[in-house]
CSV table of C-alpha atoms in Angstrom, one decimal:
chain,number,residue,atom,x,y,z
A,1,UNK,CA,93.4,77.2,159.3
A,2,UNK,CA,91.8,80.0,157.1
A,3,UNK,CA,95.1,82.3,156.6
A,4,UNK,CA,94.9,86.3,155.7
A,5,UNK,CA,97.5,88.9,154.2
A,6,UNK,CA,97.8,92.4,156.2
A,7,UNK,CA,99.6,94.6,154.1
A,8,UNK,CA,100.4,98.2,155.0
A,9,UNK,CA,102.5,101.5,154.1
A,10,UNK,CA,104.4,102.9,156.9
A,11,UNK,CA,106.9,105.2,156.9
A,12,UNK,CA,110.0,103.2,156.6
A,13,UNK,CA,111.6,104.9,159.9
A,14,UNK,CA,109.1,103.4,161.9
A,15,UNK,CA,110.2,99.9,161.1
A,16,UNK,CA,111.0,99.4,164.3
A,17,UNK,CA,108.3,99.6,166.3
A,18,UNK,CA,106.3,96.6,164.5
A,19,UNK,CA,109.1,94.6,166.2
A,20,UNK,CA,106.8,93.4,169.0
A,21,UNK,CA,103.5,92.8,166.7
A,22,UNK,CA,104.6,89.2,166.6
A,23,UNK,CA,103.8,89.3,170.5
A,24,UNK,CA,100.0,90.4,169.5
A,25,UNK,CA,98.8,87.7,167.6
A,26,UNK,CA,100.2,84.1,166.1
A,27,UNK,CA,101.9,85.5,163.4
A,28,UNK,CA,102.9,82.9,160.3
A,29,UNK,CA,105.3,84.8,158.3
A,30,UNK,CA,106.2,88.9,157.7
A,31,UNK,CA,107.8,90.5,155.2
A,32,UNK,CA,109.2,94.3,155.1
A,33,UNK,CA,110.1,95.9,152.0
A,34,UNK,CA,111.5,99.3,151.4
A,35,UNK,CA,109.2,101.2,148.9
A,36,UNK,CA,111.7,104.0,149.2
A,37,UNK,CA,113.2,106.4,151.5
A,38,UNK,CA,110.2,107.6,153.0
A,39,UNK,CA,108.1,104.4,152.9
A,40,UNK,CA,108.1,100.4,153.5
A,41,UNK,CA,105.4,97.8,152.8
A,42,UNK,CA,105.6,95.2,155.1
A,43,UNK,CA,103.5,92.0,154.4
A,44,UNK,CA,102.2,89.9,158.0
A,45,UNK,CA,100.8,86.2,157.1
A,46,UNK,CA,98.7,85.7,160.1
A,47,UNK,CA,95.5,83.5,160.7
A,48,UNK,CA,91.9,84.9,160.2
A,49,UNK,CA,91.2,85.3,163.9
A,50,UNK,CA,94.3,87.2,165.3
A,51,UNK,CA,93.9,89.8,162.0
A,52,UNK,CA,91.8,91.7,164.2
A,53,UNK,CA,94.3,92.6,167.5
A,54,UNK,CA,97.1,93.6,164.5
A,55,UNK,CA,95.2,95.7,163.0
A,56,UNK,CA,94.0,97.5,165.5
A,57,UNK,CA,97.9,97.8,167.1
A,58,UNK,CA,98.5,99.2,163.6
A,59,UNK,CA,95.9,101.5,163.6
A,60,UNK,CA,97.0,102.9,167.0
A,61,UNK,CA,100.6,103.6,166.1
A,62,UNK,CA,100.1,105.0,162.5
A,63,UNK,CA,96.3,106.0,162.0
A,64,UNK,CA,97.6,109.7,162.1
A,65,UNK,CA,101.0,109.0,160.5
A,66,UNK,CA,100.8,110.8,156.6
A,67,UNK,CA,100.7,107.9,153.8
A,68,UNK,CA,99.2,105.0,156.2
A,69,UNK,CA,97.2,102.2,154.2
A,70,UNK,CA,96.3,99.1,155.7
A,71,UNK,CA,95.1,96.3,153.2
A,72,UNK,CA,93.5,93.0,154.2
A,73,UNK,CA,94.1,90.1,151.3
A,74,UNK,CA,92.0,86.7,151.6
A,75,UNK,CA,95.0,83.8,151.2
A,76,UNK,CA,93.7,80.5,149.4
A,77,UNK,CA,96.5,78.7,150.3
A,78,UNK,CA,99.8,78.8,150.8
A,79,UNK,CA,103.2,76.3,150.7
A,80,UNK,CA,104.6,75.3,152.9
A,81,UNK,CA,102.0,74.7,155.1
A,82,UNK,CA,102.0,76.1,158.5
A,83,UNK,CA,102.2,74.6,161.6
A,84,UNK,CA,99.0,74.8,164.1
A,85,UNK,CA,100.2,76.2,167.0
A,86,UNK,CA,99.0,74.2,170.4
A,87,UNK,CA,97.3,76.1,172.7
A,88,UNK,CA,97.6,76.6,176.5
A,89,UNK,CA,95.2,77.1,178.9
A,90,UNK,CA,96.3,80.6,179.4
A,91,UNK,CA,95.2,80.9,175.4
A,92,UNK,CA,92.3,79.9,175.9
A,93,UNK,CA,90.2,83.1,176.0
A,94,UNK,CA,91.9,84.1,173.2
A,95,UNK,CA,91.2,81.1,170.9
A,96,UNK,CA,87.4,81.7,171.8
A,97,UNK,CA,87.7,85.6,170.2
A,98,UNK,CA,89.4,83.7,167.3
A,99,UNK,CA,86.3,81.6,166.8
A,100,UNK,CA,85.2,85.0,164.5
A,101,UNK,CA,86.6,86.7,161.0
A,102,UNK,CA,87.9,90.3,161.6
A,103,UNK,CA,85.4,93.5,162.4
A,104,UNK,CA,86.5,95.4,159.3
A,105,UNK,CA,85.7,92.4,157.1
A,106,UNK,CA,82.5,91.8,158.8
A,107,UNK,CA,81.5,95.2,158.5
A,108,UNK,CA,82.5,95.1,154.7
A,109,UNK,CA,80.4,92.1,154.0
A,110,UNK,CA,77.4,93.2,156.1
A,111,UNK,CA,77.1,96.8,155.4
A,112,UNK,CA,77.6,96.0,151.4
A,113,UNK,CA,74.2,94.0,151.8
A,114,UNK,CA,72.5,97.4,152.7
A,115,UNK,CA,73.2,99.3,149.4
A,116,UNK,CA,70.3,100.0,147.2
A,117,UNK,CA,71.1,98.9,144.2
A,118,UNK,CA,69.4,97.5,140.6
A,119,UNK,CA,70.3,94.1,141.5
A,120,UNK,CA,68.8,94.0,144.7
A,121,UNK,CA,65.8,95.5,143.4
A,122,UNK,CA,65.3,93.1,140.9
A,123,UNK,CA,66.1,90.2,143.6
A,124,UNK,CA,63.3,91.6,145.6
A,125,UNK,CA,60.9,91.3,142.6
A,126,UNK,CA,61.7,88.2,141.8
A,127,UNK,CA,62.0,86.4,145.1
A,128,UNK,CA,58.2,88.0,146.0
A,129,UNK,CA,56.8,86.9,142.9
A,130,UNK,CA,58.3,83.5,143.0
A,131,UNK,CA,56.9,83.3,146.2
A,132,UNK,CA,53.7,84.4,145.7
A,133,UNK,CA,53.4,81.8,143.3
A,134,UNK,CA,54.8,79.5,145.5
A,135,UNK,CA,52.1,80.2,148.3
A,136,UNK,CA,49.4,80.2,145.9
A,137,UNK,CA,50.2,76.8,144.8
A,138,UNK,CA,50.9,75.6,147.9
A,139,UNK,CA,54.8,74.6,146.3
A,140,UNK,CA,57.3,74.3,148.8
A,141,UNK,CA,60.1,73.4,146.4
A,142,UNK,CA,59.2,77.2,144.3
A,143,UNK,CA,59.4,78.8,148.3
A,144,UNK,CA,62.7,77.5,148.4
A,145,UNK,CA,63.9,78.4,145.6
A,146,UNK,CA,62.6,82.0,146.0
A,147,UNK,CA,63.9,82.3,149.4
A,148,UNK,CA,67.4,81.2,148.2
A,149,UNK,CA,67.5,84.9,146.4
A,150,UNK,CA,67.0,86.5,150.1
A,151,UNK,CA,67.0,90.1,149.5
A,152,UNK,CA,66.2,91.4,153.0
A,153,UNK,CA,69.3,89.2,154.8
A,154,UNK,CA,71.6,92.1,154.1
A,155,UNK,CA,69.4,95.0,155.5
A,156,UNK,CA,68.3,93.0,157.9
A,157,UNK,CA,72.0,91.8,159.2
A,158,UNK,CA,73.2,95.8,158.3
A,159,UNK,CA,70.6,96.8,161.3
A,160,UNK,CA,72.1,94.4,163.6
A,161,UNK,CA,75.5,95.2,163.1
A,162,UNK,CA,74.7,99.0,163.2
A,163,UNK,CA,73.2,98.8,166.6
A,164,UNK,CA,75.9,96.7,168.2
A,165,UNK,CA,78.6,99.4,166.5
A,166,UNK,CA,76.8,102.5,167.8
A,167,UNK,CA,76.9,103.5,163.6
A,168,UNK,CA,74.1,105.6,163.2
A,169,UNK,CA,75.2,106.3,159.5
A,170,UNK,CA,74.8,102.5,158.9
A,171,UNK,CA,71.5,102.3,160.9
A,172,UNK,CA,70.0,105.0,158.6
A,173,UNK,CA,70.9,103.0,155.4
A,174,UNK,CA,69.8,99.8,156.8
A,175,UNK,CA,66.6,101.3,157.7
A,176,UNK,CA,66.1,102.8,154.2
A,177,UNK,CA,66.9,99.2,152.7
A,178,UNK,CA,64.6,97.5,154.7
A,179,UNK,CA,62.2,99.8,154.0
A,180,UNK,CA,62.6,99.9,149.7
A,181,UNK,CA,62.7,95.9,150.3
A,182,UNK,CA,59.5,95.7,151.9
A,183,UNK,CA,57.8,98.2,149.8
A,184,UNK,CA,59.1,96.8,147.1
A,185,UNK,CA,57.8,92.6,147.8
A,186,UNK,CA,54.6,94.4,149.2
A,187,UNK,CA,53.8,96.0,145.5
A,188,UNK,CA,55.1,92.6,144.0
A,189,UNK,CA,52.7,90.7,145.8
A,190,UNK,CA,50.0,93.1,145.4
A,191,UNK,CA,50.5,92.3,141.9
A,192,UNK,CA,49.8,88.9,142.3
A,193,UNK,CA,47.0,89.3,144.5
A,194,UNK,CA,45.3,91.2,141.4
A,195,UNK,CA,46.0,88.8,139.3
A,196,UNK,CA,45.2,85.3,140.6
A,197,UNK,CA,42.5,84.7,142.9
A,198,UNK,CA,44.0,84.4,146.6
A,199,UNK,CA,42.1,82.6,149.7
A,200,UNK,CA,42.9,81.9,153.4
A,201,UNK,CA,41.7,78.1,152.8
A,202,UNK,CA,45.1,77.8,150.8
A,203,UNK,CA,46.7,76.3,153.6
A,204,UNK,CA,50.2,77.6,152.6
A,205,UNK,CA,48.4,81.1,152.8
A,206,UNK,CA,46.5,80.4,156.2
A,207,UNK,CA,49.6,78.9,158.0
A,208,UNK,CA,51.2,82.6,157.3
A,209,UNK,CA,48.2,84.9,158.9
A,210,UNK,CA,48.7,84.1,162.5
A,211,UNK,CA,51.8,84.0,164.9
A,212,UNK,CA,52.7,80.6,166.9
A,213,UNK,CA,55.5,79.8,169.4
A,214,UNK,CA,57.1,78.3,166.5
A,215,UNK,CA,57.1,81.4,164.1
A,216,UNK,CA,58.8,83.3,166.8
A,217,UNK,CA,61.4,80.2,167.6
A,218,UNK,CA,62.2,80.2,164.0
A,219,UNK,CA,62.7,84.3,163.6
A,220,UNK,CA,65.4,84.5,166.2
A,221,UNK,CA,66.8,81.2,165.3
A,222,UNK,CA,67.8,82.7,161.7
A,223,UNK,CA,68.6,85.8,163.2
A,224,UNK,CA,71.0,83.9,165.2
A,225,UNK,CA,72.3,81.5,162.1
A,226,UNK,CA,72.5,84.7,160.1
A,227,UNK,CA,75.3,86.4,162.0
A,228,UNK,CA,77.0,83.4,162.6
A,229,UNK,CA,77.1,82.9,158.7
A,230,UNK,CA,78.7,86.2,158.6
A,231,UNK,CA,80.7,86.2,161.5
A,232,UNK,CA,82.6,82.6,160.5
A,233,UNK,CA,83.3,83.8,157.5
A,234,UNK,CA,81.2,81.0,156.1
A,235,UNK,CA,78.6,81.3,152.6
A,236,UNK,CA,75.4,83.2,153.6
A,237,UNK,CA,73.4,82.0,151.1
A,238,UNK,CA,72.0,79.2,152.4
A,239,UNK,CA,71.9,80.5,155.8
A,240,UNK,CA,69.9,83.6,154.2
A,241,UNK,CA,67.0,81.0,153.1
A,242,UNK,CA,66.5,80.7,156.8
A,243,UNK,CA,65.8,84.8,157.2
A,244,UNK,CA,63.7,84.9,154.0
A,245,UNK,CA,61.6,82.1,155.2
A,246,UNK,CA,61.2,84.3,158.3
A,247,UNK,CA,60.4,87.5,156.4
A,248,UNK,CA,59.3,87.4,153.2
A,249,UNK,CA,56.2,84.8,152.6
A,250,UNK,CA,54.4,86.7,155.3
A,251,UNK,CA,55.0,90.0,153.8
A,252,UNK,CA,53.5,88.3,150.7
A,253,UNK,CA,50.4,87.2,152.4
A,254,UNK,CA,50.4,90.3,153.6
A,255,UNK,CA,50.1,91.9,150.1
A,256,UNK,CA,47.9,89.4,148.6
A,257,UNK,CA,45.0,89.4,151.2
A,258,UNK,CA,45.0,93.0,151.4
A,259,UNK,CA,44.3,93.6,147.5
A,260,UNK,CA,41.9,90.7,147.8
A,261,UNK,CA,39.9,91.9,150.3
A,262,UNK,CA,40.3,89.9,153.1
A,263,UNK,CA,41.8,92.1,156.0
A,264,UNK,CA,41.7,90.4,158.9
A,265,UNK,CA,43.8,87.7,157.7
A,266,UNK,CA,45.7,90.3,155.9
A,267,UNK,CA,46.4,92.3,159.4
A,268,UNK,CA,47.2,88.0,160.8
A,269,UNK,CA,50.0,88.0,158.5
A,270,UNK,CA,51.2,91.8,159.1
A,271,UNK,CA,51.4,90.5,163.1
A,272,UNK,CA,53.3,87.9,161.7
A,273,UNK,CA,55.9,90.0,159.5
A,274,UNK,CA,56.4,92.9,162.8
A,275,UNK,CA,57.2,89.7,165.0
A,276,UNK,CA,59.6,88.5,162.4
A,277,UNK,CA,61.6,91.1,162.2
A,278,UNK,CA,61.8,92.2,165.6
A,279,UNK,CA,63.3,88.7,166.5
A,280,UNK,CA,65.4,88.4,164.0
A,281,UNK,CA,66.7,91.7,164.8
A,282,UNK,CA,66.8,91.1,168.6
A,283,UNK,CA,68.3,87.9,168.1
A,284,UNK,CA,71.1,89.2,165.6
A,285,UNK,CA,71.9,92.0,167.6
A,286,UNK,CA,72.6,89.6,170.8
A,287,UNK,CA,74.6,87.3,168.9
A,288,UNK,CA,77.0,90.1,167.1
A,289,UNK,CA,77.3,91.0,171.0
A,290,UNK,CA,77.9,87.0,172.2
A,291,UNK,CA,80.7,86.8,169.0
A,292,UNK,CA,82.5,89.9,171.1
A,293,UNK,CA,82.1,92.1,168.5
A,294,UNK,CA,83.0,95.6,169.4
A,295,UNK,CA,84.0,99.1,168.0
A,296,UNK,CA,87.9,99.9,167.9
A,297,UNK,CA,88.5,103.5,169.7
A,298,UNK,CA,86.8,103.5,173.5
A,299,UNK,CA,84.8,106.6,172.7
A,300,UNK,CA,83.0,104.0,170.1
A,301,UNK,CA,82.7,101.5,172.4
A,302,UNK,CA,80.8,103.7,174.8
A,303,UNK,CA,78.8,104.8,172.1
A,304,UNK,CA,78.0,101.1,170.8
A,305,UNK,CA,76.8,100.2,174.4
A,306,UNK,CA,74.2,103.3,174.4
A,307,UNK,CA,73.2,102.2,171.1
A,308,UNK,CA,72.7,98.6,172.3
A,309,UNK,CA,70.9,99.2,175.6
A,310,UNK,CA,68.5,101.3,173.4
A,311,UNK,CA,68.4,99.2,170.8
A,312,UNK,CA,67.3,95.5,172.9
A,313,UNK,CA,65.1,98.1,174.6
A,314,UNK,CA,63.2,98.9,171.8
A,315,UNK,CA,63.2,95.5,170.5
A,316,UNK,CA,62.1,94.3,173.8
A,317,UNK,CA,59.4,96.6,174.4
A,318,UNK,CA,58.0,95.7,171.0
A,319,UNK,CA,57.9,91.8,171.3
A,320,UNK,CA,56.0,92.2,174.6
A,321,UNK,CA,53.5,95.0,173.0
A,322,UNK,CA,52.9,92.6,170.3
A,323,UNK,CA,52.9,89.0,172.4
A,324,UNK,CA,49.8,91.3,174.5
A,325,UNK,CA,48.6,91.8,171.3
A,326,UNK,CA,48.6,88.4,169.9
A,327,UNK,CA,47.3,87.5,173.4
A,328,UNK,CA,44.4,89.5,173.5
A,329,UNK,CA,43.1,89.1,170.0
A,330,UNK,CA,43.8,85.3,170.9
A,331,UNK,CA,41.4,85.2,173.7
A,332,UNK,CA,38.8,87.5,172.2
A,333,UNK,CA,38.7,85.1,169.1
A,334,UNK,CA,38.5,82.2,171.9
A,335,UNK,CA,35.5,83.4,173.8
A,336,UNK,CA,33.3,84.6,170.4
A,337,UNK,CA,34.1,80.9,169.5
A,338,UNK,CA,32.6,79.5,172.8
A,339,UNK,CA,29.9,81.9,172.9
A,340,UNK,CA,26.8,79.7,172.1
């Protein structure tokens, strides 16, 4: 089982009323330690999935308490090994909310995806221009490799997370990330547009300037398998080639066709992009809500389920404005087709 370290400073008075934590969670191993009169360290060994319920107990008792520090430490491993506990069927709820890594670590790993930053500036370069290239010689090996760079998983994830935490602080952020990113790929591809000759018969190209059934089964499928990657715990970088795919190639075409001339197909794969990101986001946000994922304090909560409701809302309204958009522009195309 994947093991974590909660260490905190509490005032060393109040040893005793960490006497029941054990009760709160499967608990491996504690240690207390006197720092000195005033303070004690005490060190819980506890698996990844109960971190969450302890510290939110210690939050509770000592957030106001002068000198409180809770630290959360990653454990490798550890000797002797420790036993798995069996569960009971009246465990069984809990062992479902341990199926997740802690909220402060998710929000950690998440939010740090949302920081502007030279590196992810570069990465969006790159993996546009890569891709670009990619399209243009109808390369799926160079799309891959591009897409492994994924630089608009983070924002992307930060937005879902945001909405189902009611943090408007990290929505703003998110929002501003997503938006460099995109501007960013769309002057990238732009470039390449100018520079190499770019044309809908490029069946790479053309299979990115209209949306399918498939496109949008594949958006909220990587939505889905991007929270997940964060939520386990488990690497995100291969599960972030799923969200690129999703996101960036169209944006591409996007770019491309525009500077080339050719905007219908360019406004095809703009359709495509908008779709993309509203499922991914709509799919993200539901599963950060299915992994039980919730704000600490009450007053949050209430404020992450406003946020939510408005948030699937918007998304909502947006898919159908755009599936009637698809819809129409589908059969207008269909009857100037059969026109004779």
């Amino acid at each position: 089982m994947a093991l974590r370290l909660i260490e905190s400073i509490i005032p060393a008075a109040s040893l005793s009323a960490l006497e029941d934590l054990p009760e709160n969670g499967k608990v491996v191993d504690r240690w207390d330690e006197m720092l000195n009169d005033e303070k004690a360290l005490v060190r819980i060994l506890v698996d990844a999935g109960d971190v969450e319920s302890l510290m939110d107990k210690l939050v509770e008792r000592f957030a106001n308490v002068d000198g409180f520090r809770v630290m959360l430490i990653p454990v490798e491993a550890t000797l002797p090994r420790p036993v798995e506990p069996e569960a009971n069927e009246d465990e069984v709820e809990e062992e479902k909310s341990a199926e997740r890594i802690n909220r402060e670590e998710i929000y950690n790993q998440v939010s740090a995806g949302a920081n502007i930053t030279r590196v992810f500036i570069a990465q969006a370069i790159i993996a546009t221009l890569v891709a670009a290239v990619g399209l243009i010689r109808g390369d799926t090996a160079i799309l891959i490799g591009a897409m492994v760079i994924a630089p608009l998983l983070g924002p992307n994830m930060a937005l879902c997370l945001a909405t189902t935490l009611g943090d408007w602080k990290l929505v703003g952020k998110s929002l501003k990330a997503n938006i460099v990113g995109l501007a960013i790929a769309f002057l990238s591809a732009a470039f390449i547009g100018i520079l190499f000759p770019v044309s809908v018969t490029q069946e790479a190209i053309a299979a990115r300037t209209q949306v399918s059934g498939g496109d949008i089964i594949l958006a909220l499928a990587s939505g889905c398998a991007g929270v997940l990657a964060f939520t386990s715990g488990a690497p995100s970088a291969l599960i972030g080639v799923m969200v690129a795919v999703a996101l960036l190639p169209p944006f591409a075409v996007f770019g491309m066709l525009l500077v080339s001339g050719d905007y219908k197909a360019a406004s095809g794969a703009l359709m495509l992009v908008s779709a993309n990101v509203i499922c991914v986001n709509l799919a993200g946000t539901l599963t950060f809500l299915a992994q039980g994922l919730r704000p600490h304090s009450w007053w949050e909560a209430n404020r992450a389920k406003r946020a939510v409701r408005i948030a699937i809302a918007i998304w909502a309204i947006l898919l159908f404005a755009l599936a009637a958009l698809i819809y129409l522009e589908f059969g207008y195309s269909l009857e100037h087709a059969t026109t004779p």
